[in-house]
Amino acid sequence: MAAMMEVVDLEGQLDDADNVNTEPLPDDEALFAPYTYSRTLCKESLNKGKSKYVPFPPSITQEALDEITRSFVPRDSDVWIVSYPKSGTTWCQEILSYVIHGESNSAPLGGGVAVGLTETEHVRWMEALTGRVEGGAPAVVRTMNDLPTNIPRCFKSHAPLEYIKQWTTPKSRVIYVARNPKDVAVSMWHHSCTKKSFNYDGPFAHFLENIFMPGRAESGNWWKHVATYFSAENWQNIVEDDEDDPDRGGDPRLFCLWYEAIAKAEAEAVQGIAEFLGVSITETKAEEIAQACSFTNMKKSEQAKGIAGCSIGAPSPSSTSSPAEGGGATIASSSHIRSGGTGKWRDYFTVRQNERFDKVHERALERGAGSGL
């Protein structure tokens, strides 16, 4: 099957950062090898109906996405946490769970860290559940449609904007979380190397230059993913005024957050999320939630009971990253809650890699991503 993915800033083999090749690679095998996790391509219809493909995990099929789009019944009260992978999604899921449900996302499971892979969590990853539940997408969608209506349903997703538009109403709430793409690249490398389904064990330099920067990693091009959500133009046709509901009418339904802003002032971020959702909490309560959702506490939960719904369990104490001197890491960490913080990309990027990345970033902004960022 010919690949139809449009790559904004593909730099060939990146031998010359000023020589940008924007032509798509000829086929799936060439586009994603050896990153086999992303060979399942799912069609979306951004850009005025033109079809293109974005990589999804192989367990999330086009048929599953189509079934969700066809049969899932969105509600005005739904809340979505959306992000490019490895951007603080699990962190924000935990905050959202405390704001809406008053307890950890993993509380129904008896502890650990919950990432949305079971039907009993408070914040569910619906499209991923379709490959994990008996009965597949139809069964998952039926369960989601049958959830109680007296409390908002909460979901997480890494899907492109086009899908989220179809899975929400004009009053559903969407919280989009973005992170410094250099830190995202590092975290994605660790994630890719330690999850068997990726079938990838390359060094960081290869992942950065051949997988992440050209837009070949899970969820595709970081710049496009983030920019489409941040761009107000993409939301004009799905934000409505409602004269009968002055508390909700006319309010944008999208709340964009940067990971770095949450890390700098987590209690304020909790307050912002609560206010966006119309939930009243005190400063003291916001501080309590921030403490409960701190990296230290989430790390302890993972070490104690692992990732809920996953077979990987708790990471071993010796499972740590190993940046080579001057950058160029070669050994990845198996922890899902790995290190947290901001700016740690500096331990991995060489000077030349950083310069190349900045060139790609600048080119993406020049080609239109800047309108959203």
mmCIF file of C-alpha atoms in Angstrom:
data_model
loop_
_atom_site.group_PDB
_atom_site.id
_atom_site.type_symbol
_atom_site.label_atom_id
_atom_site.label_comp_id
_atom_site.label_asym_id
_atom_site.label_seq_id
_atom_site.Cartn_x
_atom_site.Cartn_y
_atom_site.Cartn_z
ATOM 1 C CA MET A 1 0.000 0.000 0.000
ATOM 2 C CA ALA A 2 1.489 3.330 -0.973
ATOM 3 C CA ALA A 3 2.148 5.701 1.897
ATOM 4 C CA MET A 4 0.248 8.963 1.593
ATOM 5 C CA MET A 5 1.637 10.665 4.678
ATOM 6 C CA GLU A 6 2.576 14.279 4.092
ATOM 7 C CA VAL A 7 5.798 15.119 5.931
ATOM 8 C CA VAL A 8 6.345 18.818 6.532
ATOM 9 C CA ASP A 9 10.047 18.862 7.236
ATOM 10 C CA LEU A 10 11.583 15.594 6.151
ATOM 11 C CA GLU A 11 15.304 16.208 5.806
ATOM 12 C CA GLY A 12 16.290 13.105 3.890
ATOM 13 C CA GLN A 13 19.069 11.504 5.902
ATOM 14 C CA LEU A 14 19.704 14.864 7.625
ATOM 15 C CA ASP A 15 23.263 15.047 6.307
ATOM 16 C CA ASP A 16 22.602 18.672 5.382
ATOM 17 C CA ALA A 17 20.140 20.499 7.598
ATOM 18 C CA ASP A 18 19.555 23.141 4.929
ATOM 19 C CA ASN A 19 18.663 20.624 2.219
ATOM 20 C CA VAL A 20 15.036 19.793 3.007
ATOM 21 C CA ASN A 21 13.284 17.050 1.058
ATOM 22 C CA THR A 22 9.492 17.356 1.326
ATOM 23 C CA GLU A 23 8.649 14.405 -0.909
ATOM 24 C CA PRO A 24 6.960 11.498 0.913
ATOM 25 C CA LEU A 25 8.913 8.261 1.026
ATOM 26 C CA PRO A 26 7.677 5.653 -1.457
ATOM 27 C CA ASP A 27 6.109 2.943 0.730
ATOM 28 C CA ASP A 28 5.264 1.888 4.254
ATOM 29 C CA GLU A 29 8.289 -0.346 4.623
ATOM 30 C CA ALA A 30 10.714 2.405 3.690
ATOM 31 C CA LEU A 31 8.855 5.011 5.691
ATOM 32 C CA PHE A 32 8.806 3.230 9.018
ATOM 33 C CA ALA A 33 11.494 0.521 8.987
ATOM 34 C CA PRO A 34 12.778 -0.532 11.425
ATOM 35 C CA TYR A 35 10.129 1.112 13.626
ATOM 36 C CA THR A 36 7.639 -1.683 13.049
ATOM 37 C CA TYR A 37 5.218 -0.494 15.735
ATOM 38 C CA SER A 38 4.045 2.245 13.405
ATOM 39 C CA ARG A 39 3.393 0.241 10.246
ATOM 40 C CA THR A 40 -0.322 0.271 10.915
ATOM 41 C CA LEU A 41 -1.498 3.414 9.174
ATOM 42 C CA CYS A 42 -4.801 5.090 9.854
ATOM 43 C CA LYS A 43 -6.483 7.468 7.496
ATOM 44 C CA GLU A 44 -7.615 10.915 8.560
ATOM 45 C CA SER A 45 -9.243 13.680 6.554
ATOM 46 C CA LEU A 46 -7.618 16.927 7.514
ATOM 47 C CA ASN A 47 -6.675 19.482 4.865
ATOM 48 C CA LYS A 48 -10.068 19.906 3.197
ATOM 49 C CA GLY A 49 -10.863 16.244 2.766
ATOM 50 C CA LYS A 50 -7.541 15.125 1.332
ATOM 51 C CA SER A 51 -6.678 11.678 2.632
ATOM 52 C CA LYS A 52 -3.375 11.057 4.327
ATOM 53 C CA TYR A 53 -2.084 8.583 6.855
ATOM 54 C CA VAL A 54 -0.879 8.931 10.413
ATOM 55 C CA PRO A 55 0.874 6.105 12.290
ATOM 56 C CA PHE A 56 -1.035 4.423 15.098
ATOM 57 C CA PRO A 57 -0.061 1.441 17.268
ATOM 58 C CA PRO A 58 -0.878 -1.805 15.439
ATOM 59 C CA SER A 59 -3.522 -2.658 18.042
ATOM 60 C CA ILE A 60 -5.497 0.444 17.015
ATOM 61 C CA THR A 61 -6.866 -0.385 13.594
ATOM 62 C CA GLN A 62 -8.676 1.704 11.036
ATOM 63 C CA GLU A 63 -11.722 -0.504 11.574
ATOM 64 C CA ALA A 64 -11.679 0.314 15.298
ATOM 65 C CA LEU A 65 -11.447 4.049 14.667
ATOM 66 C CA ASP A 66 -14.267 3.835 12.141
ATOM 67 C CA GLU A 67 -16.415 1.927 14.634
ATOM 68 C CA ILE A 68 -15.854 4.578 17.304
ATOM 69 C CA THR A 69 -16.705 7.311 14.819
ATOM 70 C CA ARG A 70 -19.823 5.480 13.683
ATOM 71 C CA SER A 71 -21.232 4.185 16.989
ATOM 72 C CA PHE A 72 -19.825 6.187 19.901
ATOM 73 C CA VAL A 73 -22.378 8.684 21.217
ATOM 74 C CA PRO A 74 -20.604 11.805 22.523
ATOM 75 C CA ARG A 75 -22.067 13.844 25.368
ATOM 76 C CA ASP A 76 -21.885 17.528 26.213
ATOM 77 C CA SER A 77 -20.409 16.587 29.588
ATOM 78 C CA ASP A 78 -17.525 14.511 28.170
ATOM 79 C CA VAL A 79 -13.972 15.564 29.025
ATOM 80 C CA TRP A 80 -10.961 14.610 26.912
ATOM 81 C CA ILE A 81 -7.241 14.773 27.678
ATOM 82 C CA VAL A 82 -5.450 14.847 24.315
ATOM 83 C CA SER A 83 -1.748 15.052 23.541
ATOM 84 C CA TYR A 84 1.079 13.867 21.365
ATOM 85 C CA PRO A 85 2.474 10.803 23.197
ATOM 86 C CA LYS A 86 4.936 11.320 26.056
ATOM 87 C CA SER A 87 3.794 14.865 26.762
ATOM 88 C CA GLY A 88 2.483 14.496 30.304
ATOM 89 C CA THR A 89 -0.738 12.674 29.457
ATOM 90 C CA THR A 90 -0.614 10.292 32.417
ATOM 91 C CA TRP A 91 0.113 13.196 34.750
ATOM 92 C CA CYS A 92 -2.903 15.139 33.486
ATOM 93 C CA GLN A 93 -5.099 12.024 33.599
ATOM 94 C CA GLU A 94 -4.316 11.757 37.284
ATOM 95 C CA ILE A 95 -5.098 15.445 37.891
ATOM 96 C CA LEU A 96 -8.358 15.134 35.927
ATOM 97 C CA SER A 97 -9.372 12.064 37.910
ATOM 98 C CA TYR A 98 -8.892 13.883 41.210
ATOM 99 C CA VAL A 99 -10.778 16.959 39.979
ATOM 100 C CA ILE A 100 -13.781 14.973 38.676
ATOM 101 C CA HIS A 101 -13.789 11.841 40.838
ATOM 102 C CA GLY A 102 -11.913 12.937 43.937
ATOM 103 C CA GLU A 103 -9.442 10.062 43.766
ATOM 104 C CA SER A 104 -6.614 8.554 41.745
ATOM 105 C CA ASN A 105 -7.279 7.233 38.252
ATOM 106 C CA SER A 106 -6.018 3.854 39.476
ATOM 107 C CA ALA A 107 -8.205 3.753 42.618
ATOM 108 C CA PRO A 108 -10.787 1.387 41.034
ATOM 109 C CA LEU A 109 -7.903 -0.979 40.251
ATOM 110 C CA GLY A 110 -6.331 -0.980 43.684
ATOM 111 C CA GLY A 111 -3.296 1.141 42.934
ATOM 112 C CA GLY A 112 -0.399 1.409 40.519
ATOM 113 C CA VAL A 113 -0.321 3.921 37.689
ATOM 114 C CA ALA A 114 -3.329 3.983 35.349
ATOM 115 C CA VAL A 115 -2.844 5.001 31.718
ATOM 116 C CA GLY A 116 -6.345 4.268 30.391
ATOM 117 C CA LEU A 117 -5.926 0.622 29.403
ATOM 118 C CA THR A 118 -8.776 -0.844 31.464
ATOM 119 C CA GLU A 119 -12.497 -0.175 31.302
ATOM 120 C CA THR A 120 -12.747 0.453 35.038
ATOM 121 C CA GLU A 121 -10.338 3.397 35.245
ATOM 122 C CA HIS A 122 -11.785 6.863 35.601
ATOM 123 C CA VAL A 123 -9.982 8.188 32.482
ATOM 124 C CA ARG A 124 -10.068 5.683 29.627
ATOM 125 C CA TRP A 125 -8.056 5.428 26.404
ATOM 126 C CA MET A 126 -10.952 4.277 24.266
ATOM 127 C CA GLU A 127 -9.176 3.580 20.985
ATOM 128 C CA ALA A 128 -6.455 1.545 22.728
ATOM 129 C CA LEU A 129 -9.055 -0.471 24.636
ATOM 130 C CA THR A 130 -10.457 -1.721 21.322
ATOM 131 C CA GLY A 131 -7.408 -3.959 20.907
ATOM 132 C CA ARG A 132 -7.429 -5.218 24.497
ATOM 133 C CA VAL A 133 -11.050 -6.082 25.252
ATOM 134 C CA GLU A 134 -12.902 -9.199 24.137
ATOM 135 C CA GLY A 135 -15.360 -8.164 21.469
ATOM 136 C CA GLY A 136 -13.111 -5.389 20.201
ATOM 137 C CA ALA A 137 -14.342 -1.948 19.227
ATOM 138 C CA PRO A 138 -18.087 -2.728 19.233
ATOM 139 C CA ALA A 139 -17.890 -4.032 22.809
ATOM 140 C CA VAL A 140 -15.795 -1.092 23.994
ATOM 141 C CA VAL A 141 -18.105 1.452 22.395
ATOM 142 C CA ARG A 142 -21.174 -0.185 23.953
ATOM 143 C CA THR A 143 -19.532 -0.028 27.375
ATOM 144 C CA MET A 144 -18.603 3.623 26.935
ATOM 145 C CA ASN A 145 -22.112 4.507 25.721
ATOM 146 C CA ASP A 146 -23.625 2.761 28.749
ATOM 147 C CA LEU A 147 -21.557 4.642 31.347
ATOM 148 C CA PRO A 148 -23.625 6.602 33.910
ATOM 149 C CA THR A 149 -24.776 10.057 32.936
ATOM 150 C CA ASN A 150 -24.592 11.601 36.407
ATOM 151 C CA ILE A 151 -20.847 12.263 36.174
ATOM 152 C CA PRO A 152 -18.710 13.333 33.190
ATOM 153 C CA ARG A 153 -17.074 10.570 31.192
ATOM 154 C CA CYS A 154 -13.329 11.151 30.942
ATOM 155 C CA PHE A 155 -11.136 9.959 28.074
ATOM 156 C CA LYS A 156 -7.569 10.303 26.908
ATOM 157 C CA SER A 157 -6.374 10.182 23.313
ATOM 158 C CA HIS A 158 -3.401 10.784 21.057
ATOM 159 C CA ALA A 159 -5.627 10.921 17.980
ATOM 160 C CA PRO A 160 -5.436 13.742 15.416
ATOM 161 C CA LEU A 161 -7.888 16.610 15.719
ATOM 162 C CA GLU A 162 -10.129 15.280 12.956
ATOM 163 C CA TYR A 163 -11.102 12.260 15.046
ATOM 164 C CA ILE A 164 -11.607 14.250 18.243
ATOM 165 C CA LYS A 165 -13.971 16.568 16.376
ATOM 166 C CA GLN A 166 -16.108 13.558 15.501
ATOM 167 C CA TRP A 167 -15.980 12.029 18.983
ATOM 168 C CA THR A 168 -17.133 15.170 20.814
ATOM 169 C CA THR A 169 -20.052 17.603 20.823
ATOM 170 C CA PRO A 170 -19.757 21.394 20.543
ATOM 171 C CA LYS A 171 -19.883 21.511 24.351
ATOM 172 C CA SER A 172 -17.556 18.644 25.263
ATOM 173 C CA ARG A 173 -14.377 19.807 26.936
ATOM 174 C CA VAL A 174 -10.931 19.095 25.461
ATOM 175 C CA ILE A 175 -7.704 19.638 27.405
ATOM 176 C CA TYR A 176 -4.689 19.536 25.108
ATOM 177 C CA VAL A 177 -1.248 19.061 26.660
ATOM 178 C CA ALA A 178 1.972 19.895 24.807
ATOM 179 C CA ARG A 179 5.608 19.586 25.840
ATOM 180 C CA ASN A 180 9.001 20.773 24.623
ATOM 181 C CA PRO A 181 9.533 18.524 21.580
ATOM 182 C CA LYS A 182 13.137 17.831 22.547
ATOM 183 C CA ASP A 183 12.029 16.308 25.840
ATOM 184 C CA VAL A 184 9.234 14.498 23.971
ATOM 185 C CA ALA A 185 11.796 12.973 21.600
ATOM 186 C CA VAL A 186 13.866 11.659 24.511
ATOM 187 C CA SER A 187 10.848 10.197 26.276
ATOM 188 C CA MET A 188 9.537 8.660 23.045
ATOM 189 C CA TRP A 189 12.906 6.987 22.488
ATOM 190 C CA HIS A 190 12.807 5.370 25.933
ATOM 191 C CA HIS A 191 9.177 4.357 25.333
ATOM 192 C CA SER A 192 9.890 2.906 21.894
ATOM 193 C CA CYS A 193 12.914 0.887 22.999
ATOM 194 C CA THR A 194 11.253 -0.721 25.990
ATOM 195 C CA LYS A 195 7.838 -1.690 24.576
ATOM 196 C CA LYS A 196 8.078 -4.969 22.670
ATOM 197 C CA SER A 197 5.389 -4.028 20.167
ATOM 198 C CA PHE A 198 7.634 -1.322 18.721
ATOM 199 C CA ASN A 199 10.266 -3.904 17.760
ATOM 200 C CA TYR A 200 12.822 -1.125 18.048
ATOM 201 C CA ASP A 201 16.105 -0.974 19.948
ATOM 202 C CA GLY A 202 18.136 1.628 18.097
ATOM 203 C CA PRO A 203 20.317 4.264 19.777
ATOM 204 C CA PHE A 204 18.914 7.692 20.525
ATOM 205 C CA ALA A 205 20.761 9.300 17.607
ATOM 206 C CA HIS A 206 19.039 6.999 15.123
ATOM 207 C CA PHE A 207 15.615 7.474 16.683
ATOM 208 C CA LEU A 208 15.930 11.249 16.772
ATOM 209 C CA GLU A 209 17.164 11.736 13.220
ATOM 210 C CA ASN A 210 15.404 8.897 11.408
ATOM 211 C CA ILE A 211 12.169 8.416 13.337
ATOM 212 C CA PHE A 212 11.132 11.458 15.373
ATOM 213 C CA MET A 213 12.235 14.504 13.378
ATOM 214 C CA PRO A 214 10.907 13.234 10.029
ATOM 215 C CA GLY A 215 7.495 12.529 11.609
ATOM 216 C CA ARG A 216 7.694 8.730 11.575
ATOM 217 C CA ALA A 217 7.053 8.036 15.270
ATOM 218 C CA GLU A 218 3.717 7.082 16.801
ATOM 219 C CA SER A 219 1.182 9.875 16.101
ATOM 220 C CA GLY A 220 3.319 11.226 13.278
ATOM 221 C CA ASN A 221 4.675 14.733 12.997
ATOM 222 C CA TRP A 222 4.892 16.504 16.381
ATOM 223 C CA TRP A 223 4.687 19.977 14.831
ATOM 224 C CA LYS A 224 1.500 19.191 12.908
ATOM 225 C CA HIS A 225 -0.159 17.421 15.812
ATOM 226 C CA VAL A 226 0.390 20.282 18.242
ATOM 227 C CA ALA A 227 -0.246 23.104 15.783
ATOM 228 C CA THR A 228 -3.626 21.779 14.635
ATOM 229 C CA TYR A 229 -4.890 21.749 18.214
ATOM 230 C CA PHE A 230 -3.414 25.115 19.132
ATOM 231 C CA SER A 231 -4.770 26.842 16.036
ATOM 232 C CA ALA A 232 -8.038 28.684 16.733
ATOM 233 C CA GLU A 233 -9.020 28.381 13.078
ATOM 234 C CA ASN A 234 -9.489 24.631 13.476
ATOM 235 C CA TRP A 235 -12.039 25.161 16.238
ATOM 236 C CA GLN A 236 -14.265 27.837 14.703
ATOM 237 C CA ASN A 237 -16.720 25.328 13.301
ATOM 238 C CA ILE A 238 -17.137 23.369 16.537
ATOM 239 C CA VAL A 239 -17.518 26.143 19.143
ATOM 240 C CA GLU A 240 -21.119 27.281 19.493
ATOM 241 C CA ASP A 241 -22.963 29.999 21.389
ATOM 242 C CA ASP A 242 -25.895 28.818 23.441
ATOM 243 C CA GLU A 243 -28.200 31.582 24.646
ATOM 244 C CA ASP A 244 -30.056 29.114 26.858
ATOM 245 C CA ASP A 245 -26.890 28.217 28.761
ATOM 246 C CA PRO A 246 -25.039 31.392 29.779
ATOM 247 C CA ASP A 247 -22.554 29.443 31.867
ATOM 248 C CA ARG A 248 -21.309 27.449 28.878
ATOM 249 C CA GLY A 249 -22.442 29.406 25.826
ATOM 250 C CA GLY A 250 -19.661 30.933 23.796
ATOM 251 C CA ASP A 251 -16.831 29.540 25.930
ATOM 252 C CA PRO A 252 -14.035 27.897 23.921
ATOM 253 C CA ARG A 253 -14.163 24.183 24.588
ATOM 254 C CA LEU A 254 -10.403 23.777 24.214
ATOM 255 C CA PHE A 255 -7.918 24.347 27.043
ATOM 256 C CA CYS A 256 -4.260 24.160 25.962
ATOM 257 C CA LEU A 257 -1.556 23.509 28.546
ATOM 258 C CA TRP A 258 2.201 23.243 28.359
ATOM 259 C CA TYR A 259 3.855 20.508 30.414
ATOM 260 C CA GLU A 260 6.482 23.018 31.500
ATOM 261 C CA ALA A 261 3.826 25.358 32.915
ATOM 262 C CA ILE A 262 2.308 22.514 34.943
ATOM 263 C CA ALA A 263 5.732 21.558 36.273
ATOM 264 C CA LYS A 264 6.427 25.151 37.302
ATOM 265 C CA ALA A 265 3.130 25.677 39.139
ATOM 266 C CA GLU A 266 1.173 22.440 39.464
ATOM 267 C CA ALA A 267 -1.410 23.748 41.947
ATOM 268 C CA GLU A 268 -2.187 26.643 39.607
ATOM 269 C CA ALA A 269 -2.563 24.170 36.735
ATOM 270 C CA VAL A 270 -4.972 22.116 38.831
ATOM 271 C CA GLN A 271 -6.979 25.282 39.521
ATOM 272 C CA GLY A 272 -6.978 26.141 35.817
ATOM 273 C CA ILE A 273 -8.228 22.701 34.813
ATOM 274 C CA ALA A 274 -10.933 22.773 37.481
ATOM 275 C CA GLU A 275 -12.081 26.236 36.455
ATOM 276 C CA PHE A 276 -12.180 25.194 32.789
ATOM 277 C CA LEU A 277 -14.415 22.260 33.748
ATOM 278 C CA GLY A 278 -16.649 24.355 35.955
ATOM 279 C CA VAL A 279 -15.532 22.583 39.134
ATOM 280 C CA SER A 280 -15.054 24.732 42.217
ATOM 281 C CA ILE A 281 -12.082 23.813 44.405
ATOM 282 C CA THR A 282 -10.235 25.722 47.102
ATOM 283 C CA GLU A 283 -6.552 26.650 46.952
ATOM 284 C CA THR A 284 -5.936 24.131 49.701
ATOM 285 C CA LYS A 285 -7.654 21.388 47.700
ATOM 286 C CA ALA A 286 -5.646 22.305 44.606
ATOM 287 C CA GLU A 287 -2.447 21.978 46.633
ATOM 288 C CA GLU A 288 -3.581 18.588 47.932
ATOM 289 C CA ILE A 289 -4.310 17.348 44.413
ATOM 290 C CA ALA A 290 -0.976 18.677 43.164
ATOM 291 C CA GLN A 291 0.799 16.795 45.938
ATOM 292 C CA ALA A 292 -1.133 13.585 45.283
ATOM 293 C CA CYS A 293 -0.278 13.828 41.566
ATOM 294 C CA SER A 294 3.363 14.749 42.089
ATOM 295 C CA PHE A 295 6.016 12.893 40.130
ATOM 296 C CA THR A 296 7.390 11.424 43.350
ATOM 297 C CA ASN A 297 4.054 9.882 44.329
ATOM 298 C CA MET A 298 3.305 8.586 40.835
ATOM 299 C CA LYS A 299 6.794 7.083 40.630
ATOM 300 C CA LYS A 300 6.249 5.318 43.948
ATOM 301 C CA SER A 301 2.925 3.943 42.694
ATOM 302 C CA GLU A 302 4.531 2.535 39.560
ATOM 303 C CA GLN A 303 7.395 0.976 41.501
ATOM 304 C CA ALA A 304 4.929 -0.627 43.899
ATOM 305 C CA LYS A 305 2.360 -2.054 41.472
ATOM 306 C CA GLY A 306 3.382 -1.185 37.926
ATOM 307 C CA ILE A 307 1.117 0.040 35.135
ATOM 308 C CA ALA A 308 -2.521 -0.946 35.553
ATOM 309 C CA GLY A 309 -3.788 -3.142 32.757
ATOM 310 C CA CYS A 310 -0.287 -3.885 31.426
ATOM 311 C CA SER A 311 1.719 -7.070 31.658
ATOM 312 C CA ILE A 312 4.953 -5.153 32.186
ATOM 313 C CA GLY A 313 4.459 -4.630 35.934
ATOM 314 C CA ALA A 314 6.827 -2.582 38.034
ATOM 315 C CA PRO A 315 10.209 -1.616 36.535
ATOM 316 C CA SER A 316 13.356 -3.086 37.995
ATOM 317 C CA PRO A 317 15.439 -0.798 40.232
ATOM 318 C CA SER A 318 18.340 -1.083 37.793
ATOM 319 C CA SER A 319 16.277 0.079 34.842
ATOM 320 C CA THR A 320 17.742 3.501 34.120
ATOM 321 C CA SER A 321 18.717 5.547 31.131
ATOM 322 C CA SER A 322 22.347 5.817 30.107
ATOM 323 C CA PRO A 323 23.323 8.936 28.169
ATOM 324 C CA ALA A 324 26.765 8.616 26.656
ATOM 325 C CA GLU A 325 29.280 11.331 27.428
ATOM 326 C CA GLY A 326 28.425 14.393 25.351
ATOM 327 C CA GLY A 327 25.001 13.036 24.411
ATOM 328 C CA GLY A 328 23.986 10.062 22.290
ATOM 329 C CA ALA A 329 22.203 7.736 24.745
ATOM 330 C CA THR A 330 22.288 4.026 24.011
ATOM 331 C CA ILE A 331 20.426 2.315 26.890
ATOM 332 C CA ALA A 332 16.770 3.126 27.540
ATOM 333 C CA SER A 333 14.721 3.058 30.736
ATOM 334 C CA SER A 334 11.739 0.701 31.024
ATOM 335 C CA SER A 335 9.872 2.940 33.488
ATOM 336 C CA HIS A 336 6.692 4.588 32.223
ATOM 337 C CA ILE A 337 7.038 7.287 34.897
ATOM 338 C CA ARG A 338 10.704 7.743 34.080
ATOM 339 C CA SER A 339 12.236 10.981 35.351
ATOM 340 C CA GLY A 340 9.798 13.865 34.956
ATOM 341 C CA GLY A 341 11.124 17.396 34.942
ATOM 342 C CA THR A 342 12.009 19.660 32.067
ATOM 343 C CA GLY A 343 15.082 20.311 29.973
ATOM 344 C CA LYS A 344 16.633 16.884 30.420
ATOM 345 C CA TRP A 345 17.047 16.599 26.660
ATOM 346 C CA ARG A 346 20.388 18.348 27.227
ATOM 347 C CA ASP A 347 21.733 15.077 28.633
ATOM 348 C CA TYR A 348 20.974 13.318 25.347
ATOM 349 C CA PHE A 349 21.404 15.753 22.449
ATOM 350 C CA THR A 350 24.810 16.409 21.002
ATOM 351 C CA VAL A 351 25.545 19.963 19.903
ATOM 352 C CA ARG A 352 25.086 18.957 16.268
ATOM 353 C CA GLN A 353 21.805 17.157 16.963
ATOM 354 C CA ASN A 354 20.510 20.221 18.767
ATOM 355 C CA GLU A 355 21.459 22.451 15.850
ATOM 356 C CA ARG A 356 19.719 20.124 13.393
ATOM 357 C CA PHE A 357 16.621 19.957 15.551
ATOM 358 C CA ASP A 358 16.454 23.747 15.767
ATOM 359 C CA LYS A 359 16.665 23.908 11.973
ATOM 360 C CA VAL A 360 13.738 21.486 11.659
ATOM 361 C CA HIS A 361 11.750 23.464 14.225
ATOM 362 C CA GLU A 362 12.394 26.765 12.467
ATOM 363 C CA ARG A 363 11.436 25.264 9.113
ATOM 364 C CA ALA A 364 8.184 23.896 10.563
ATOM 365 C CA LEU A 365 7.288 27.328 11.885
ATOM 366 C CA GLU A 366 8.077 28.904 8.526
ATOM 367 C CA ARG A 367 5.819 26.381 6.789
ATOM 368 C CA GLY A 368 2.757 27.100 8.843
ATOM 369 C CA ALA A 369 3.031 25.393 12.213
ATOM 370 C CA GLY A 370 3.675 28.784 13.775
ATOM 371 C CA SER A 371 0.047 29.790 13.300
ATOM 372 C CA GLY A 372 -0.876 27.258 15.941
ATOM 373 C CA LEU A 373 2.173 27.490 18.157
#
